mmCIF file of C-alpha atoms in Angstrom:
data_model
loop_
_atom_site.group_PDB
_atom_site.id
_atom_site.type_symbol
_atom_site.label_atom_id
_atom_site.label_comp_id
_atom_site.label_asym_id
_atom_site.label_seq_id
_atom_site.Cartn_x
_atom_site.Cartn_y
_atom_site.Cartn_z
ATOM 1 C CA UNK A 1 -8.033 -11.480 -11.626
ATOM 2 C CA UNK A 2 -9.099 -12.287 -8.192
ATOM 3 C CA UNK A 3 -12.894 -13.072 -7.243
ATOM 4 C CA UNK A 4 -15.433 -9.935 -6.862
ATOM 5 C CA UNK A 5 -17.466 -9.950 -3.965
ATOM 6 C CA UNK A 6 -20.121 -7.871 -2.180
ATOM 7 C CA UNK A 7 -18.908 -7.165 1.711
ATOM 8 C CA UNK A 8 -20.634 -9.320 4.054
ATOM 9 C CA UNK A 9 -22.575 -7.646 7.394
ATOM 10 C CA UNK A 10 -20.015 -7.874 10.010
ATOM 11 C CA UNK A 11 -16.633 -7.918 8.091
ATOM 12 C CA UNK A 12 -14.703 -5.117 7.280
ATOM 13 C CA UNK A 13 -15.086 -1.542 8.208
ATOM 14 C CA UNK A 14 -16.311 0.792 5.348
ATOM 15 C CA UNK A 15 -14.606 3.770 6.941
ATOM 16 C CA UNK A 16 -11.050 4.577 6.176
ATOM 17 C CA UNK A 17 -8.767 5.803 8.964
ATOM 18 C CA UNK A 18 -7.561 9.333 8.773
ATOM 19 C CA UNK A 19 -5.139 11.487 10.674
ATOM 20 C CA UNK A 20 -2.146 10.540 12.635
ATOM 21 C CA UNK A 21 -3.160 10.874 15.957
ATOM 22 C CA UNK A 22 -2.312 6.812 16.235
ATOM 23 C CA UNK A 23 0.661 6.881 14.128
ATOM 24 C CA UNK A 24 3.910 4.739 15.131
ATOM 25 C CA UNK A 25 7.095 6.412 14.744
ATOM 26 C CA UNK A 26 10.838 4.605 14.896
ATOM 27 C CA UNK A 27 13.562 5.833 17.402
ATOM 28 C CA UNK A 28 14.626 8.420 15.011
ATOM 29 C CA UNK A 29 11.354 10.164 14.297
ATOM 30 C CA UNK A 30 10.678 8.371 11.256
ATOM 31 C CA UNK A 31 7.003 7.532 10.448
ATOM 32 C CA UNK A 32 6.531 3.692 10.424
ATOM 33 C CA UNK A 33 4.512 2.991 6.973
ATOM 34 C CA UNK A 34 3.082 -0.667 6.076
ATOM 35 C CA UNK A 35 2.371 -1.428 2.644
ATOM 36 C CA UNK A 36 1.582 -4.341 0.201
ATOM 37 C CA UNK A 37 2.721 -5.701 -3.130
ATOM 38 C CA UNK A 38 -0.210 -7.007 -4.301
ATOM 39 C CA UNK A 39 -0.208 -9.941 -6.623
ATOM 40 C CA UNK A 40 -2.390 -11.863 -8.733
ATOM 41 C CA UNK A 41 -2.240 -15.975 -7.832
ATOM 42 C CA UNK A 42 0.062 -16.411 -11.007
ATOM 43 C CA UNK A 43 2.199 -13.596 -10.016
ATOM 44 C CA UNK A 44 1.936 -12.104 -13.476
ATOM 45 C CA UNK A 45 0.392 -8.665 -12.563
ATOM 46 C CA UNK A 46 0.461 -6.217 -9.688
ATOM 47 C CA UNK A 47 -2.557 -4.066 -8.323
ATOM 48 C CA UNK A 48 -1.657 -0.350 -8.135
ATOM 49 C CA UNK A 49 -4.037 2.375 -6.876
ATOM 50 C CA UNK A 50 -3.988 5.982 -8.078
ATOM 51 C CA UNK A 51 -2.584 7.779 -5.436
ATOM 52 C CA UNK A 52 -5.163 10.248 -3.863
ATOM 53 C CA UNK A 53 -2.818 13.177 -3.721
ATOM 54 C CA UNK A 54 -1.164 13.334 -7.016
ATOM 55 C CA UNK A 55 -2.772 11.344 -9.220
ATOM 56 C CA UNK A 56 0.235 8.859 -10.029
ATOM 57 C CA UNK A 57 -0.048 5.210 -9.201
ATOM 58 C CA UNK A 58 1.081 3.647 -6.159
ATOM 59 C CA UNK A 59 1.124 0.647 -4.119
ATOM 60 C CA UNK A 60 -1.134 0.562 -1.154
ATOM 61 C CA UNK A 61 0.538 1.784 1.975
ATOM 62 C CA UNK A 62 -0.072 3.758 5.128
ATOM 63 C CA UNK A 63 0.714 4.417 8.613
ATOM 64 C CA UNK A 64 1.171 1.406 11.109
ATOM 65 C CA UNK A 65 -1.187 2.416 14.031
ATOM 66 C CA UNK A 66 -0.736 2.121 18.041
ATOM 67 C CA UNK A 67 -3.628 -0.057 18.312
ATOM 68 C CA UNK A 68 -2.292 -2.410 15.727
ATOM 69 C CA UNK A 69 -0.533 -5.354 17.102
ATOM 70 C CA UNK A 70 2.081 -5.993 13.995
ATOM 71 C CA UNK A 71 3.142 -4.222 10.696
ATOM 72 C CA UNK A 72 1.162 -7.227 9.051
ATOM 73 C CA UNK A 73 -2.409 -6.251 10.126
ATOM 74 C CA UNK A 74 -1.536 -2.647 9.268
ATOM 75 C CA UNK A 75 -0.407 -3.673 5.893
ATOM 76 C CA UNK A 76 -3.419 -5.414 5.458
ATOM 77 C CA UNK A 77 -5.643 -2.716 6.847
ATOM 78 C CA UNK A 78 -4.087 -0.323 4.043
ATOM 79 C CA UNK A 79 -4.795 -2.599 1.107
ATOM 80 C CA UNK A 80 -8.385 -3.062 2.452
ATOM 81 C CA UNK A 81 -9.278 0.767 2.660
ATOM 82 C CA UNK A 82 -7.212 1.919 -0.232
ATOM 83 C CA UNK A 83 -7.597 -1.289 -3.091
ATOM 84 C CA UNK A 84 -10.632 -2.882 -1.652
ATOM 85 C CA UNK A 85 -9.049 -6.331 -1.493
ATOM 86 C CA UNK A 86 -8.535 -8.920 0.914
ATOM 87 C CA UNK A 87 -4.934 -10.670 0.718
ATOM 88 C CA UNK A 88 -2.551 -13.211 2.126
ATOM 89 C CA UNK A 89 0.896 -12.335 3.271
ATOM 90 C CA UNK A 90 3.352 -14.200 1.309
ATOM 91 C CA UNK A 91 6.457 -12.876 2.111
ATOM 92 C CA UNK A 92 8.126 -10.016 4.177
ATOM 93 C CA UNK A 93 10.235 -7.669 1.823
ATOM 94 C CA UNK A 94 11.834 -6.224 4.425
ATOM 95 C CA UNK A 95 12.726 -2.605 5.337
ATOM 96 C CA UNK A 96 13.280 0.338 2.567
ATOM 97 C CA UNK A 97 14.247 3.953 3.974
ATOM 98 C CA UNK A 98 12.629 7.122 2.611
ATOM 99 C CA UNK A 99 14.225 8.013 -0.344
ATOM 100 C CA UNK A 100 12.737 11.460 -0.992
ATOM 101 C CA UNK A 101 14.619 14.732 0.499
ATOM 102 C CA UNK A 102 12.752 16.816 2.906
ATOM 103 C CA UNK A 103 12.509 19.671 0.221
ATOM 104 C CA UNK A 104 10.814 17.500 -2.296
ATOM 105 C CA UNK A 105 8.263 15.952 0.242
ATOM 106 C CA UNK A 106 7.503 19.738 1.441
ATOM 107 C CA UNK A 107 6.912 20.608 -2.166
ATOM 108 C CA UNK A 108 4.201 17.883 -2.239
ATOM 109 C CA UNK A 109 2.519 19.608 0.695
ATOM 110 C CA UNK A 110 3.233 16.904 3.278
ATOM 111 C CA UNK A 111 4.436 17.948 6.550
ATOM 112 C CA UNK A 112 5.516 14.456 7.886
ATOM 113 C CA UNK A 113 9.183 13.226 8.709
ATOM 114 C CA UNK A 114 10.559 10.868 6.520
ATOM 115 C CA UNK A 115 9.133 7.372 6.658
ATOM 116 C CA UNK A 116 10.652 3.822 7.211
ATOM 117 C CA UNK A 117 8.201 1.587 4.664
ATOM 118 C CA UNK A 118 7.855 -2.068 5.547
ATOM 119 C CA UNK A 119 6.299 -3.772 2.470
ATOM 120 C CA UNK A 120 4.898 -7.432 2.374
ATOM 121 C CA UNK A 121 4.477 -9.334 -0.971
ATOM 122 C CA UNK A 122 0.757 -10.457 -0.637
ATOM 123 C CA UNK A 123 -1.672 -12.807 -2.735
ATOM 124 C CA UNK A 124 -5.344 -10.917 -3.788
ATOM 125 C CA UNK A 125 -7.746 -13.646 -2.700
ATOM 126 C CA UNK A 126 -10.713 -11.308 -3.282
ATOM 127 C CA UNK A 127 -11.361 -8.052 -4.962
ATOM 128 C CA UNK A 128 -14.638 -6.033 -3.325
ATOM 129 C CA UNK A 129 -16.804 -4.202 -5.566
ATOM 130 C CA UNK A 130 -17.133 -1.509 -2.570
ATOM 131 C CA UNK A 131 -14.347 -0.328 -0.279
ATOM 132 C CA UNK A 132 -13.562 2.704 1.891
ATOM 133 C CA UNK A 133 -11.756 4.812 -0.397
ATOM 134 C CA UNK A 134 -13.386 3.606 -3.693
ATOM 135 C CA UNK A 135 -14.571 7.399 -4.487
ATOM 136 C CA UNK A 136 -11.028 8.834 -3.963
ATOM 137 C CA UNK A 137 -9.188 5.773 -5.834
ATOM 138 C CA UNK A 138 -8.940 3.898 -9.284
ATOM 139 C CA UNK A 139 -7.078 0.301 -8.767
ATOM 140 C CA UNK A 140 -6.018 -1.456 -11.933
ATOM 141 C CA UNK A 141 -4.112 -4.526 -12.725
ATOM 142 C CA UNK A 142 -0.622 -4.098 -14.294
ATOM 143 C CA UNK A 143 2.339 -5.760 -15.557
ATOM 144 C CA UNK A 144 5.603 -5.301 -14.062
ATOM 145 C CA UNK A 145 7.166 -3.413 -16.618
ATOM 146 C CA UNK A 146 4.082 -0.816 -16.625
ATOM 147 C CA UNK A 147 3.588 -0.486 -12.878
ATOM 148 C CA UNK A 148 7.650 -0.028 -12.801
ATOM 149 C CA UNK A 149 7.601 2.904 -15.300
ATOM 150 C CA UNK A 150 4.452 4.528 -13.470
ATOM 151 C CA UNK A 151 6.821 3.793 -10.229
ATOM 152 C CA UNK A 152 10.001 5.479 -11.574
ATOM 153 C CA UNK A 153 9.479 9.016 -9.280
ATOM 154 C CA UNK A 154 9.112 6.842 -6.223
ATOM 155 C CA UNK A 155 12.373 4.791 -5.536
ATOM 156 C CA UNK A 156 11.038 3.350 -2.073
ATOM 157 C CA UNK A 157 7.816 1.728 -3.958
ATOM 158 C CA UNK A 158 10.195 0.891 -6.963
ATOM 159 C CA UNK A 159 12.278 -0.919 -4.728
ATOM 160 C CA UNK A 160 9.367 -2.893 -3.160
ATOM 161 C CA UNK A 161 8.329 -4.044 -6.327
ATOM 162 C CA UNK A 162 11.600 -5.222 -7.364
ATOM 163 C CA UNK A 163 12.089 -6.901 -4.170
ATOM 164 C CA UNK A 164 9.000 -9.084 -5.174
ATOM 165 C CA UNK A 165 8.615 -12.266 -6.839
ATOM 166 C CA UNK A 166 6.294 -10.697 -9.679
ATOM 167 C CA UNK A 167 6.924 -12.532 -13.069
ATOM 168 C CA UNK A 168 8.982 -10.005 -15.147
#
């Protein structure tokens, strides 16, 4: 859908950030998470990635870190690390509170506090052939209907998808 390209020297890091040493937190202790809803130029498909923990399909997202000036910067970094894409932000989709209960979060082995998500609708400008998490995640272009079905157990991600301008 977007052009395929090889990374050039001096471009983005091929190392994905890990851990929560630099994680930002909100005033109520919630983890601040930045994410993208990556659309093709025609807005007919969304690029989904395979979850590294549960093997379902999700949207690229991750912690907004203290060395990042803006949430947009964090969202674009996550898009690169997890999906291997370069993108242009089109629209701020706003904040979405964590919908899962703490019991559900613990059931999946996560020890993190609830999250406050901020998603951005982006247009994918380049899909790289190599990216930091390429061996951990698959990526796949999907229609709204398919993506919505696969996100039914992740209401915060479904809400982000519903807020974007993808053709339904």
